[in-house]
XYZ file of C-alpha atoms in Angstrom:
764
model
C -29.476 -2.141 -8.519
C -28.251 -5.868 -7.708
C -29.385 -6.612 -4.407
C -33.040 -7.707 -5.267
C -31.690 -10.598 -7.633
C -28.632 -11.384 -6.210
C -29.486 -11.378 -2.269
C -33.273 -11.871 -2.061
C -33.724 -15.367 -2.019
C -37.534 -16.167 -1.321
C -40.017 -13.389 -1.525
C -42.074 -12.302 1.809
C -44.126 -15.449 3.166
C -47.661 -14.121 2.645
C -46.655 -13.919 -1.205
C -46.762 -17.052 -3.461
C -43.896 -16.376 -5.833
C -45.827 -18.088 -9.025
C -48.286 -14.716 -8.645
C -45.214 -12.425 -9.117
C -44.216 -10.785 -12.231
C -41.532 -8.686 -12.987
C -41.884 -5.009 -12.901
C -39.789 -1.713 -13.938
C -41.036 1.730 -13.239
C -41.737 3.809 -16.223
C -42.030 6.856 -14.123
C -41.394 8.249 -10.793
C -44.172 7.629 -7.957
C -44.358 8.644 -4.170
C -46.482 6.278 -2.084
C -47.904 7.782 0.904
C -48.460 4.315 3.185
C -50.499 6.795 5.533
C -53.461 6.973 3.301
C -56.986 5.418 5.032
C -58.086 3.535 2.125
C -55.120 1.198 1.749
C -55.214 -2.505 2.612
C -53.853 -3.736 5.953
C -50.232 -5.063 5.020
C -49.612 -1.792 3.025
C -50.855 0.685 5.676
C -48.146 2.320 7.746
C -45.566 -0.325 7.238
C -42.883 2.092 5.918
C -39.746 3.593 7.967
C -39.453 7.193 8.323
C -35.702 6.763 7.383
C -36.959 5.417 3.888
C -39.277 8.290 3.198
C -38.654 11.994 1.765
C -41.241 14.649 2.347
C -43.294 11.789 4.143
C -43.391 9.539 1.206
C -41.646 6.661 -0.250
C -40.237 6.932 -3.354
C -39.749 5.245 -6.316
C -37.885 6.444 -9.042
C -38.057 5.668 -12.931
C -36.203 2.585 -13.596
C -36.685 0.777 -10.090
C -37.374 -3.040 -10.472
C -39.636 -4.861 -8.531
C -42.489 -7.484 -8.792
C -46.266 -7.030 -9.147
C -48.215 -9.280 -6.875
C -51.667 -8.813 -8.190
C -53.810 -6.363 -10.373
C -57.308 -4.577 -9.222
C -58.433 -2.396 -11.984
C -56.370 0.244 -12.456
C -53.865 -0.516 -9.536
C -51.658 -3.007 -8.743
C -49.986 -4.273 -5.512
C -45.977 -3.883 -6.079
C -43.316 -5.065 -4.013
C -39.793 -3.335 -3.642
C -36.620 -4.126 -2.025
C -34.944 -1.297 0.452
C -32.192 -1.533 2.675
C -32.817 -5.603 3.292
C -36.230 -5.781 3.430
C -39.441 -6.205 1.324
C -41.947 -3.515 1.256
C -45.633 -3.785 -0.438
C -46.883 -0.271 -2.241
C -50.011 0.016 -4.101
C -49.638 1.826 -6.935
C -51.195 2.995 -10.441
C -50.621 0.283 -13.141
C -49.543 3.030 -15.800
C -46.379 3.991 -13.867
C -44.776 0.877 -14.676
C -44.432 -2.371 -17.157
C -44.419 -5.721 -16.505
C -42.251 -8.858 -17.898
C -41.982 -12.498 -17.067
C -43.075 -14.397 -13.921
C -40.692 -14.437 -11.171
C -38.112 -17.052 -11.434
C -35.796 -18.380 -9.130
C -32.043 -17.932 -9.134
C -31.399 -21.697 -10.072
C -33.987 -20.932 -13.045
C -32.067 -18.000 -14.274
C -28.392 -19.585 -13.960
C -29.785 -22.389 -15.934
C -30.274 -20.442 -18.672
C -26.319 -19.727 -18.911
C -25.559 -23.514 -18.730
C -25.059 -25.304 -22.463
C -26.798 -28.386 -22.910
C -25.429 -31.682 -24.616
C -24.981 -30.786 -28.328
C -25.160 -33.391 -31.067
C -21.993 -34.088 -32.943
C -21.319 -34.497 -36.631
C -20.148 -37.827 -37.827
C -16.435 -38.152 -39.147
C -14.395 -41.093 -39.764
C -11.577 -43.002 -38.149
C -8.318 -43.553 -39.917
C -7.619 -47.153 -39.189
C -3.915 -46.636 -39.959
C -3.102 -44.945 -37.243
C -2.231 -46.172 -33.560
C -4.903 -45.684 -30.979
C -3.327 -42.476 -29.173
C -3.143 -40.905 -32.747
C -6.502 -41.518 -33.818
C -7.721 -40.417 -30.783
C -6.030 -37.353 -30.797
C -6.662 -36.088 -34.418
C -10.933 -37.688 -33.920
C -11.038 -35.246 -30.876
C -9.858 -32.216 -32.640
C -11.895 -32.996 -35.787
C -14.917 -33.434 -33.626
C -14.210 -30.146 -31.917
C -13.547 -28.264 -35.142
C -17.204 -29.300 -35.849
C -18.221 -27.602 -32.882
C -16.998 -24.184 -33.318
C -20.140 -22.154 -33.082
C -20.819 -23.867 -30.022
C -17.292 -23.024 -28.268
C -17.320 -19.664 -29.496
C -20.720 -19.477 -27.365
C -19.034 -20.621 -24.649
C -16.375 -17.715 -24.843
C -13.557 -19.154 -27.183
C -12.006 -15.975 -28.261
C -12.671 -15.648 -32.253
C -9.139 -15.068 -32.796
C -7.773 -18.133 -30.790
C -10.812 -20.286 -32.820
C -9.192 -19.463 -35.956
C -5.593 -19.939 -34.943
C -6.658 -23.315 -33.697
C -8.973 -24.275 -36.375
C -7.859 -22.361 -39.281
C -5.244 -23.094 -42.028
C -2.989 -24.137 -39.459
C -5.079 -26.852 -37.706
C -3.614 -29.701 -39.532
C -0.053 -28.506 -38.461
C -1.377 -27.799 -35.041
C -2.246 -31.490 -34.370
C 0.602 -32.863 -36.255
C 2.749 -30.676 -33.657
C 1.088 -31.933 -30.833
C 1.861 -35.326 -31.436
C 5.047 -34.878 -32.617
C 5.785 -33.360 -29.301
C 5.284 -36.604 -27.351
C 8.511 -37.528 -25.602
C 9.527 -41.372 -26.927
C 8.884 -42.865 -23.693
C 5.434 -41.198 -23.216
C 4.482 -41.968 -26.887
C 5.535 -45.928 -26.466
C 3.405 -46.021 -23.038
C 0.435 -44.538 -24.566
C 0.053 -45.450 -27.803
C -2.446 -48.179 -27.427
C -4.075 -46.633 -24.179
C -3.173 -45.983 -20.514
C -1.767 -48.410 -18.139
C -1.072 -46.703 -14.704
C 1.647 -48.726 -13.873
C 3.597 -48.097 -16.914
C 3.068 -44.783 -16.503
C 4.080 -44.451 -13.358
C 7.639 -45.472 -14.344
C 8.075 -42.905 -16.933
C 10.942 -40.328 -16.431
C 10.027 -37.607 -13.834
C 10.996 -33.988 -14.050
C 14.402 -33.188 -12.452
C 16.312 -29.963 -11.979
C 18.513 -30.849 -15.546
C 15.228 -32.376 -17.797
C 13.480 -30.654 -19.439
C 16.107 -28.035 -19.798
C 15.109 -24.639 -18.838
C 13.597 -22.847 -21.867
C 11.872 -25.981 -22.717
C 7.811 -25.564 -23.615
C 6.409 -28.585 -21.652
C 3.183 -30.284 -21.244
C 3.356 -32.633 -18.011
C 0.887 -34.864 -15.658
C 0.896 -34.656 -12.119
C 0.260 -38.709 -11.072
C -0.860 -39.495 -7.533
C -1.110 -43.135 -7.338
C -2.033 -45.035 -4.240
C -4.649 -42.641 -3.152
C -5.700 -43.325 0.795
C -3.115 -46.293 0.471
C -4.701 -48.069 -2.182
C -3.480 -49.799 -5.072
C -1.853 -48.101 -7.457
C -4.841 -47.437 -10.103
C -6.461 -45.572 -7.234
C -5.154 -42.385 -8.766
C -5.580 -38.621 -9.607
C -4.279 -37.034 -12.506
C -3.631 -33.262 -13.335
C -2.498 -32.176 -16.529
C -0.477 -28.968 -16.941
C 2.073 -26.755 -19.160
C 5.154 -25.068 -18.252
C 6.618 -22.433 -20.502
C 10.003 -21.846 -19.023
C 11.453 -24.194 -16.502
C 9.347 -27.440 -15.395
C 10.813 -27.727 -12.032
C 10.033 -24.297 -11.106
C 6.638 -25.596 -11.540
C 7.565 -28.796 -9.921
C 8.453 -26.893 -6.770
C 5.668 -24.355 -6.844
C 3.455 -27.643 -6.765
C 5.458 -28.769 -3.891
C 5.402 -25.851 -1.761
C 1.449 -25.651 -2.089
C 0.846 -29.224 -1.458
C -0.978 -28.539 1.993
C -3.400 -25.783 0.489
C -7.232 -26.460 0.769
C -8.309 -26.516 -2.952
C -9.715 -29.177 -5.149
C -6.231 -30.313 -6.631
C -3.985 -30.495 -3.849
C -6.895 -32.151 -1.502
C -6.463 -35.155 -3.946
C -2.500 -34.916 -3.997
C -2.800 -34.935 -0.214
C -4.272 -38.548 -0.361
C -1.121 -40.021 -1.892
C 2.064 -40.368 -0.100
C 5.190 -38.123 -1.087
C 7.011 -41.296 -3.228
C 3.600 -41.614 -4.809
C 3.318 -38.125 -6.038
C 4.749 -38.169 -9.456
C 5.580 -35.163 -11.976
C 6.109 -36.704 -15.639
C 6.779 -34.894 -18.794
C 4.306 -35.884 -21.486
C 5.164 -33.705 -24.514
C 8.289 -31.624 -24.749
C 9.173 -28.668 -27.527
C 13.073 -28.247 -26.909
C 14.506 -24.913 -26.020
C 15.798 -24.357 -29.789
C 12.478 -24.225 -31.274
C 10.232 -23.265 -28.075
C 10.145 -19.511 -29.024
C 8.365 -20.500 -31.996
C 5.814 -22.327 -30.506
C 2.621 -20.462 -29.926
C 0.966 -20.171 -26.669
C -2.086 -21.471 -28.201
C -0.550 -24.692 -29.619
C 0.555 -25.230 -26.062
C -3.104 -24.670 -24.976
C -4.108 -26.875 -27.401
C -1.597 -29.499 -26.116
C -2.574 -29.357 -22.474
C -6.200 -29.694 -23.442
C -5.598 -33.116 -25.276
C -3.602 -34.361 -22.235
C -6.762 -33.227 -19.974
C -8.856 -34.838 -22.410
C -7.065 -38.213 -22.822
C -6.750 -39.018 -19.067
C -10.303 -37.025 -18.707
C -9.264 -35.819 -15.522
C -11.481 -32.932 -15.031
C -12.223 -32.308 -11.102
C -16.084 -33.714 -9.852
C -16.511 -29.799 -8.966
C -16.570 -28.700 -12.477
C -18.753 -31.586 -13.941
C -21.779 -30.825 -11.503
C -24.347 -28.402 -13.007
C -23.979 -24.866 -11.621
C -26.341 -24.069 -8.415
C -28.229 -20.727 -7.957
C -25.202 -19.242 -6.175
C -22.350 -20.299 -9.098
C -23.585 -17.837 -11.515
C -21.489 -15.059 -9.284
C -18.317 -17.429 -9.483
C -16.298 -18.701 -12.378
C -17.704 -22.043 -11.930
C -20.584 -21.299 -14.412
C -17.837 -20.419 -17.124
C -15.951 -23.489 -16.099
C -18.803 -25.864 -16.525
C -19.897 -24.623 -19.898
C -16.140 -25.084 -21.292
C -15.835 -28.870 -19.423
C -19.681 -29.490 -21.095
C -18.426 -28.467 -24.874
C -15.386 -30.292 -24.593
C -16.742 -33.544 -22.669
C -19.345 -33.561 -25.485
C -16.462 -33.959 -28.412
C -14.546 -36.127 -25.864
C -17.197 -38.849 -25.368
C -18.203 -38.713 -29.040
C -14.384 -39.291 -29.979
C -14.318 -42.112 -27.201
C -17.462 -44.142 -28.638
C -16.149 -43.874 -32.347
C -12.332 -45.162 -31.175
C -10.833 -47.685 -28.854
C -9.801 -45.022 -26.140
C -11.612 -45.227 -22.964
C -9.467 -44.126 -20.101
C -10.754 -41.990 -17.569
C -8.847 -41.146 -14.174
C -10.826 -42.195 -11.018
C -10.162 -38.737 -9.835
C -9.604 -35.853 -11.880
C -7.956 -32.368 -10.546
C -8.440 -30.120 -13.576
C -10.966 -27.185 -13.795
C -9.736 -25.253 -16.340
C -10.367 -25.909 -20.076
C -6.592 -24.477 -21.490
C -8.316 -23.996 -25.014
C -10.323 -21.084 -23.341
C -7.628 -18.833 -23.347
C -5.230 -19.968 -20.498
C -3.783 -16.620 -19.838
C -7.516 -15.288 -19.139
C -7.628 -17.404 -16.120
C -9.715 -15.655 -13.140
C -12.321 -13.045 -14.730
C -12.574 -9.746 -12.816
C -16.421 -9.542 -12.520
C -17.748 -6.084 -12.891
C -21.262 -5.086 -11.160
C -22.735 -1.910 -12.624
C -25.124 -0.422 -10.226
C -28.296 -0.298 -12.435
C -31.137 1.703 -10.639
C -30.212 4.877 -8.690
C -31.519 4.295 -5.019
C -32.767 7.540 -3.165
C -30.347 8.441 -0.424
C -27.612 6.182 -1.507
C -24.995 6.921 -4.048
C -24.471 4.565 -6.876
C -20.942 2.626 -7.667
C -19.481 0.062 -9.710
C -17.991 -2.791 -8.187
C -14.815 -4.828 -9.667
C -14.064 -8.446 -7.700
C -11.122 -10.258 -8.359
C -10.938 -13.676 -6.592
C -7.135 -14.047 -5.754
C -4.849 -15.507 -3.397
C -2.185 -13.826 -0.999
C 1.227 -13.796 -1.831
C 3.862 -13.413 0.991
C 6.943 -10.781 0.678
C 9.351 -10.344 3.321
C 11.215 -7.036 3.739
C 13.475 -5.459 6.241
C 13.284 -2.064 7.975
C 15.680 -0.736 10.330
C 16.980 -4.277 11.065
C 13.641 -5.654 11.679
C 12.522 -8.477 8.911
C 8.501 -7.991 8.228
C 6.265 -9.086 5.889
C 3.338 -8.314 3.920
C 0.310 -9.585 1.737
C 0.182 -8.603 -1.497
C -1.043 -9.475 -5.119
C 0.054 -8.301 -8.844
C -2.051 -7.355 -11.246
C 0.060 -7.272 -14.568
C -1.286 -4.883 -17.759
C 0.232 -3.819 -20.931
C 0.437 -0.493 -22.377
C -0.603 0.959 -25.851
C 3.210 0.724 -26.433
C 3.410 -2.667 -25.636
C 5.358 -1.859 -22.325
C 4.633 -4.775 -19.488
C 3.712 -3.262 -16.092
C 1.867 -4.252 -12.754
C -0.199 -2.821 -10.021
C 0.735 -4.299 -6.613
C -2.009 -4.142 -3.971
C -0.293 -4.599 -0.647
C -1.587 -5.484 3.013
C 0.484 -3.796 5.799
C 2.320 -5.772 8.134
C 0.806 -4.200 10.987
C -2.619 -5.561 9.476
C -1.358 -8.822 9.132
C -0.176 -9.122 12.501
C -3.240 -7.812 14.186
C -5.668 -9.782 11.906
C -3.278 -13.010 12.570
C -3.445 -13.493 8.373
C -1.788 -16.688 7.338
C 0.384 -16.639 4.072
C -1.797 -17.914 1.489
C -5.069 -16.548 2.509
C -8.049 -16.457 0.194
C -9.734 -12.935 -0.700
C -11.252 -10.983 -3.036
C -9.397 -7.566 -4.272
C -12.293 -5.309 -4.596
C -12.543 -1.959 -6.600
C -15.398 0.371 -6.303
C -15.517 3.642 -8.550
C -18.200 5.935 -7.623
C -20.714 7.097 -10.705
C -21.220 10.539 -9.632
C -17.720 11.332 -9.908
C -17.300 12.476 -6.170
C -14.980 11.293 -3.872
C -15.055 7.323 -2.322
C -15.618 7.257 1.599
C -12.149 5.815 1.558
C -10.400 7.017 -1.491
C -7.420 4.925 -2.508
C -5.220 7.625 -3.433
C -5.929 11.013 -1.620
C -5.336 13.444 -4.337
C -5.981 17.139 -4.357
C -8.746 18.100 -6.219
C -6.896 20.662 -8.450
C -3.868 19.788 -10.216
C -2.436 19.802 -13.860
C -5.250 18.020 -15.588
C -8.774 19.091 -15.485
C -11.318 17.391 -13.153
C -8.322 16.046 -11.022
C -10.248 15.134 -7.919
C -11.962 12.513 -9.877
C -8.892 9.994 -8.842
C -10.605 10.403 -5.359
C -13.820 8.363 -6.639
C -11.971 5.073 -6.481
C -11.633 2.830 -3.566
C -9.729 -0.412 -3.237
C -10.437 -2.996 -0.290
C -9.512 -6.813 0.263
C -12.475 -9.134 1.395
C -10.713 -11.551 3.309
C -11.987 -15.122 4.227
C -10.998 -15.903 7.587
C -11.092 -19.408 7.646
C -10.977 -19.766 11.339
C -14.108 -17.962 11.922
C -15.922 -18.534 8.449
C -16.448 -14.837 8.081
C -15.597 -11.984 5.389
C -13.406 -9.136 6.637
C -12.926 -5.879 4.768
C -9.606 -4.515 4.840
C -9.739 -0.905 3.090
C -6.211 0.046 1.549
C -4.539 3.052 0.583
C -1.616 4.155 -1.331
C -0.438 6.622 1.971
C 0.864 10.120 1.972
C 4.159 9.763 0.434
C 4.932 13.762 1.062
C 8.921 12.810 0.268
C 8.374 11.145 -3.190
C 6.238 14.386 -3.906
C 8.905 16.975 -2.815
C 11.525 14.788 -4.510
C 9.782 15.021 -7.559
C 9.600 18.777 -7.223
C 13.365 18.885 -6.882
C 13.753 16.949 -9.890
C 11.304 19.251 -12.012
C 9.366 15.598 -12.489
C 5.891 16.360 -13.141
C 4.740 12.664 -13.724
C 6.428 11.724 -10.758
C 5.091 14.426 -8.526
C 1.316 13.515 -9.326
C 2.160 9.306 -9.750
C -0.828 8.799 -6.837
C -3.185 10.228 -9.386
C -1.741 8.885 -12.288
C -1.715 5.654 -10.572
C -5.679 5.732 -9.637
C -6.329 6.975 -13.284
C -4.922 4.373 -14.793
C -6.511 1.484 -12.837
C -9.868 2.910 -13.602
C -8.689 3.152 -17.183
C -7.694 -0.518 -16.899
C -11.169 -1.645 -15.568
C -13.382 0.617 -17.352
C -11.625 -0.458 -20.815
C -11.221 3.081 -21.922
C -9.372 3.934 -24.461
C -8.387 7.763 -24.784
C -9.020 9.917 -27.850
C -6.887 13.228 -28.828
C -3.659 14.124 -27.366
C -2.972 11.978 -24.325
C -0.245 14.684 -22.772
C 1.840 11.524 -21.407
C -0.737 9.182 -20.429
C -1.109 5.856 -22.422
C -3.693 5.816 -24.711
C -4.797 2.242 -23.754
C -4.335 -0.179 -21.096
C -4.742 -3.781 -21.431
C -5.072 -6.716 -18.865
C -2.246 -9.284 -19.280
C -3.800 -12.258 -17.261
C -7.392 -11.863 -16.758
C -10.381 -9.881 -18.267
C -13.117 -7.992 -17.043
C -16.783 -9.755 -17.364
C -19.644 -7.596 -16.555
C -22.855 -8.827 -14.797
C -25.857 -8.098 -17.290
C -29.236 -8.514 -15.824
C -32.661 -8.425 -17.869
C -34.955 -8.175 -15.004
C -38.332 -8.175 -17.071
C -37.168 -11.306 -18.764
C -36.082 -12.755 -15.411
C -32.574 -13.636 -17.211
C -29.076 -13.107 -16.335
C -25.503 -13.696 -18.096
C -22.105 -12.439 -17.871
C -20.886 -10.354 -21.006
C -17.286 -9.116 -21.575
C -17.074 -5.934 -20.463
C -17.095 -3.754 -23.761
C -14.283 -1.103 -24.219
C -15.235 2.536 -24.739
C -13.668 5.938 -26.268
C -13.269 8.863 -23.917
C -11.393 12.247 -24.639
C -7.785 11.830 -22.753
C -7.589 14.072 -19.936
C -6.995 17.495 -20.780
C -4.326 19.847 -19.329
C -5.762 22.482 -17.416
C -4.409 26.048 -17.643
C -3.254 28.100 -14.501
C -6.199 30.754 -15.175
C -8.765 27.861 -14.599
C -7.179 26.482 -11.688
C -6.933 29.768 -10.202
C -10.568 29.950 -11.252
C -11.551 27.093 -9.424
C -9.332 27.454 -6.444
C -11.014 30.966 -5.565
C -14.547 29.460 -6.177
C -13.824 26.634 -3.700
C -12.321 29.044 -0.912
C -14.400 31.677 -1.491
C -15.855 33.066 1.775
C -13.134 31.409 4.004
C -9.947 32.719 5.847
C -7.950 31.103 3.101
C -6.228 33.379 0.709
C -5.805 32.568 -3.119
C -3.271 33.589 -6.049
C -1.903 36.348 -4.341
C 1.134 38.457 -5.629
C 2.914 38.387 -2.265
C 2.326 36.113 0.864
C 1.068 38.254 3.947
C 4.337 39.310 5.670
C 5.242 37.113 8.835
C 4.465 40.090 10.861
C 0.943 40.835 9.631
C -2.015 40.578 11.674
C -3.470 37.761 8.588
C -1.215 35.104 10.596
C -2.181 36.404 14.045
C -5.887 35.049 14.082
C -5.671 33.626 17.480
C -3.097 33.708 20.297
C -1.808 30.258 19.260
C -0.875 31.846 15.923
C 1.126 34.644 17.826
C 3.219 31.828 19.435
C 3.378 29.720 16.360
C 4.143 32.695 13.974
C 6.485 34.010 16.290
C 8.785 31.310 16.164
C 8.563 31.337 12.074
C 11.730 32.313 10.151
C 9.728 31.835 6.936
C 6.485 31.886 5.719
C 5.062 28.629 3.727
C 1.744 28.038 1.706
C -0.755 25.439 2.663
C 0.409 23.349 -0.076
C 4.258 22.967 1.325
C 2.650 23.028 5.076
C 0.723 19.784 4.579
C 3.412 18.212 2.624
C 5.995 18.467 4.919
C 8.403 15.148 5.123
C 10.899 14.447 7.785
C 12.802 12.561 5.116
C 13.120 15.701 2.188
C 14.120 18.831 3.720
C 11.961 21.462 1.557
C 10.958 25.184 1.942
C 8.379 27.213 0.177
C 10.424 28.296 -2.592
C 9.246 30.705 -4.879
C 8.975 29.526 -8.894
C 10.813 32.124 -10.985
C 8.431 31.443 -14.010
C 5.797 33.404 -12.293
C 6.917 37.060 -12.007
C 3.491 38.394 -11.492
C 2.450 36.447 -8.377
C 3.745 34.446 -5.541
C 3.540 30.723 -6.648
C 5.849 27.994 -5.047
C 7.778 25.324 -6.976
C 5.508 22.645 -5.349
C 2.100 24.417 -6.529
C 3.554 25.414 -9.780
C 4.231 21.483 -10.419
C 0.380 21.224 -9.934
C -0.029 24.317 -12.118
C -2.309 26.198 -9.762
C -1.896 29.143 -7.138
C -0.697 28.950 -3.698
C -3.052 29.194 -0.852
C -2.155 30.800 2.538
C -4.422 30.156 5.829
C -3.639 31.094 9.420
C -2.140 28.083 11.348
C -5.241 28.081 13.698
C -7.628 27.750 10.989
C -5.461 24.813 9.245
C -6.053 22.901 12.370
C -10.107 22.884 11.781
C -9.759 22.871 7.721
C -7.060 19.767 7.743
C -7.777 18.014 10.958
C -5.709 17.499 14.113
C -6.319 14.203 15.309
C -4.082 11.699 16.420
C -1.355 10.568 15.682
C 0.297 14.066 14.516
C 1.811 15.447 11.237
C 4.948 16.782 13.032
C 6.415 14.934 15.443
C 7.417 18.027 17.985
C 5.582 20.945 19.142
C 2.434 21.567 20.819
C 0.294 18.192 20.450
C -3.043 20.282 21.466
C -2.304 22.376 18.264
C -0.635 19.982 15.752
C -2.020 18.715 12.630
C -3.084 15.552 12.400
C -1.286 13.039 9.864
C -4.632 11.880 8.628
C -6.504 14.680 7.748
C -10.547 14.935 7.772
C -11.415 18.531 6.746
C -11.902 19.802 3.595
C -7.981 21.272 3.435
C -7.116 17.332 2.852
C -8.134 18.123 -0.731
C -5.454 20.795 -1.268
C -2.606 18.080 -1.063
C -1.892 14.584 -1.784
C -3.087 12.887 1.764
C -3.315 9.980 3.699
C -7.037 8.457 3.688
C -6.812 5.764 6.205
C -5.309 5.572 9.823
C -3.469 2.549 10.373
C -6.138 1.645 13.407
C -8.731 1.503 11.249
C -6.941 -0.578 8.539
C -5.754 -2.851 10.841
C -8.857 -3.529 12.514
C -10.722 -4.667 9.329
C -14.752 -5.191 9.550
C -16.970 -7.592 9.081
C -18.907 -7.990 6.442
C -21.626 -10.047 4.606
C -20.572 -12.637 2.515
C -19.929 -10.713 -0.932
C -22.092 -12.124 -4.115
C -20.015 -14.551 -4.835
C -19.342 -16.121 -1.673
C -16.970 -19.045 -1.069
C -17.645 -20.538 -3.852
C -16.088 -18.062 -5.965
C -12.836 -18.753 -4.004
C -12.651 -22.395 -4.474
C -10.031 -22.567 -7.380
C -7.691 -19.653 -6.093
C -4.764 -22.169 -4.881
C -4.630 -23.418 -8.205
C -4.711 -20.036 -10.219
C -1.817 -18.855 -8.112
C -0.073 -22.090 -9.157
C -0.442 -21.306 -12.562
C 0.543 -17.835 -12.620
C 3.549 -18.440 -10.222
C 5.830 -19.465 -13.424
C 4.773 -16.402 -15.371
C 7.756 -14.153 -16.026
C 8.086 -10.783 -14.753
C 11.449 -9.725 -15.887
C 11.689 -6.097 -17.001
C 8.451 -5.221 -15.643
C 7.982 -1.860 -14.209
C 6.549 -2.060 -10.747
C 4.027 0.687 -10.221
C 3.425 0.501 -7.025
C 4.038 3.914 -5.001
C 4.078 2.257 -1.748
C 1.393 1.902 1.127
C 3.871 1.990 4.200
C 4.052 5.441 5.843
C 7.005 7.705 6.254
C 9.064 7.354 9.350
């Protein structure tokens, strides 16, 4: 349970915080607040809706605070549904820890101090530029242990500081362009720097790896030395990166807020180091990151936002990590400057990242496990990624529209590069008036009990070719969009949609994996987020999936010690999803539909003239118009775009199994049409365009039969409306740098990447 730690703020007014100690229940306790011997502050104060059998239930593992002890009893505080409640309980049902600490105190534990650096010797024969660079990296190498504690990956640390260390530093120094080396060899002069060659469409050539600076002079129409500097890298074509910066100049971000203070002709993009295209493929990403880190340190171009010690709420954004990275780098930088003649610092810096801490792991996905079960509430694990929307136009029936989207790249165990795409449909964008480049969190929720999410992302049947097929429905996905106009956060749920045409086409082509693409997508997303490595026969699934541009960091809270920290989400091994036999699935479906009007696993479907199909007068009318009988799956998976009849699969000779149901390796079911209206649902809009609108199936099912088929889980109206929510845990602070992150990601190559999006737009 995260709420008591993340959202509480101060304790109740009648409690002095310094009196409280953390407690964790060692056993279950049911509190009766109606007992006559209770003190007034605890007597009849708990609402009935929080009670079970007239008792306030406190399960084992629940976290709270001990305010006071009197003999064998204690005065405890527990948080439920947004409020504190006083409870008198025996001392032997809980354990106590440290005294309550404000969030700021817990955050401080995660922020590093200024380390003491080892001494080193300056090379008097080198130029000030070379001497600074070599000394800076020697200083960092002496602090490897600190860097590892701050998040430097051990493999990256070995690549930087191991046997290639000297060659790495030599390569950085030799990569300076001749004009840049001449201008900087004795220090920094902004006038000279501004006169260096600028990027053009022809130079540096495509394929070069480049370290550049963005130099913004004459800030607010002052003199040339009043400037801001940003250091960056390009791995494909620097001109593309230049255009990306230009197109985003109006964005509200720490970098571009400084950029706009300079007029366009005082905004310069200057290559500092270049590895030519002929050798670029041999230049490792680690070396490019080292070079970029060098330039950031040389100009001391960190943004003031990163330099400030984190406040209480910052532990829930990635600024804490950036601050720790900066502190480690800055300690070495300041010590190096003390021992050398290098002294320049940019009046204003635009960098937030420290690229040596794995440039490709830019914005973490933050994972919040629900640690304690709350009575009456389902527990879930939440994954939240700060991002900026990307606009994409498309044309349908001659009308050009656009949606907002986000890509998440990943790599399969065989090295294939793919990505997931999450879209906000055009109708939602229009209704909510969402702008391009809007900031939001992309949020994933997985229900811990394995049961369906309130709004499943995929909408899968619960019986299919793999055992526990319905577990894919435990995933929910939504955006938490920050509406800058109102300052509110709006929740926008996402769904894959119905896509029956894709399913029927895959059945015709005998492509089982394509037919269950929705299930595969939801399953893959959960495997990716949870870091699962499958064991045993993978049956066509990938043994492991790995995020390409980000990583998952998990919230770890030690309530008894009143401390919090972020840890890398550990990987876990699990048996691969197991193929389900036809017999296994038939038994499941028999059990699920026992006692209903649905027939399961029959040798032949009921004849069209049988009483089975004439349960009501409506059935008589409908079945009189029917030429053929359809099983429930074929009925529910109707498509306007793909004509398909309920055709028997000849491989099943002893019973009727159509090709659609055979693809899912399960028997057909048959239900009178009037009962389908109840068991599936009949809310508008309707599944069939024509016919009796009083007795038509709904496009968006609400009944238990929705789990017989792939189905839509969300009406367009519900999605387009959005819902105002309380600010998420990270608040606005977690979105501060997403514009800069989007620019950094813009140049990443996606050629040859497989788009794993099955589409969100409904069939016409």
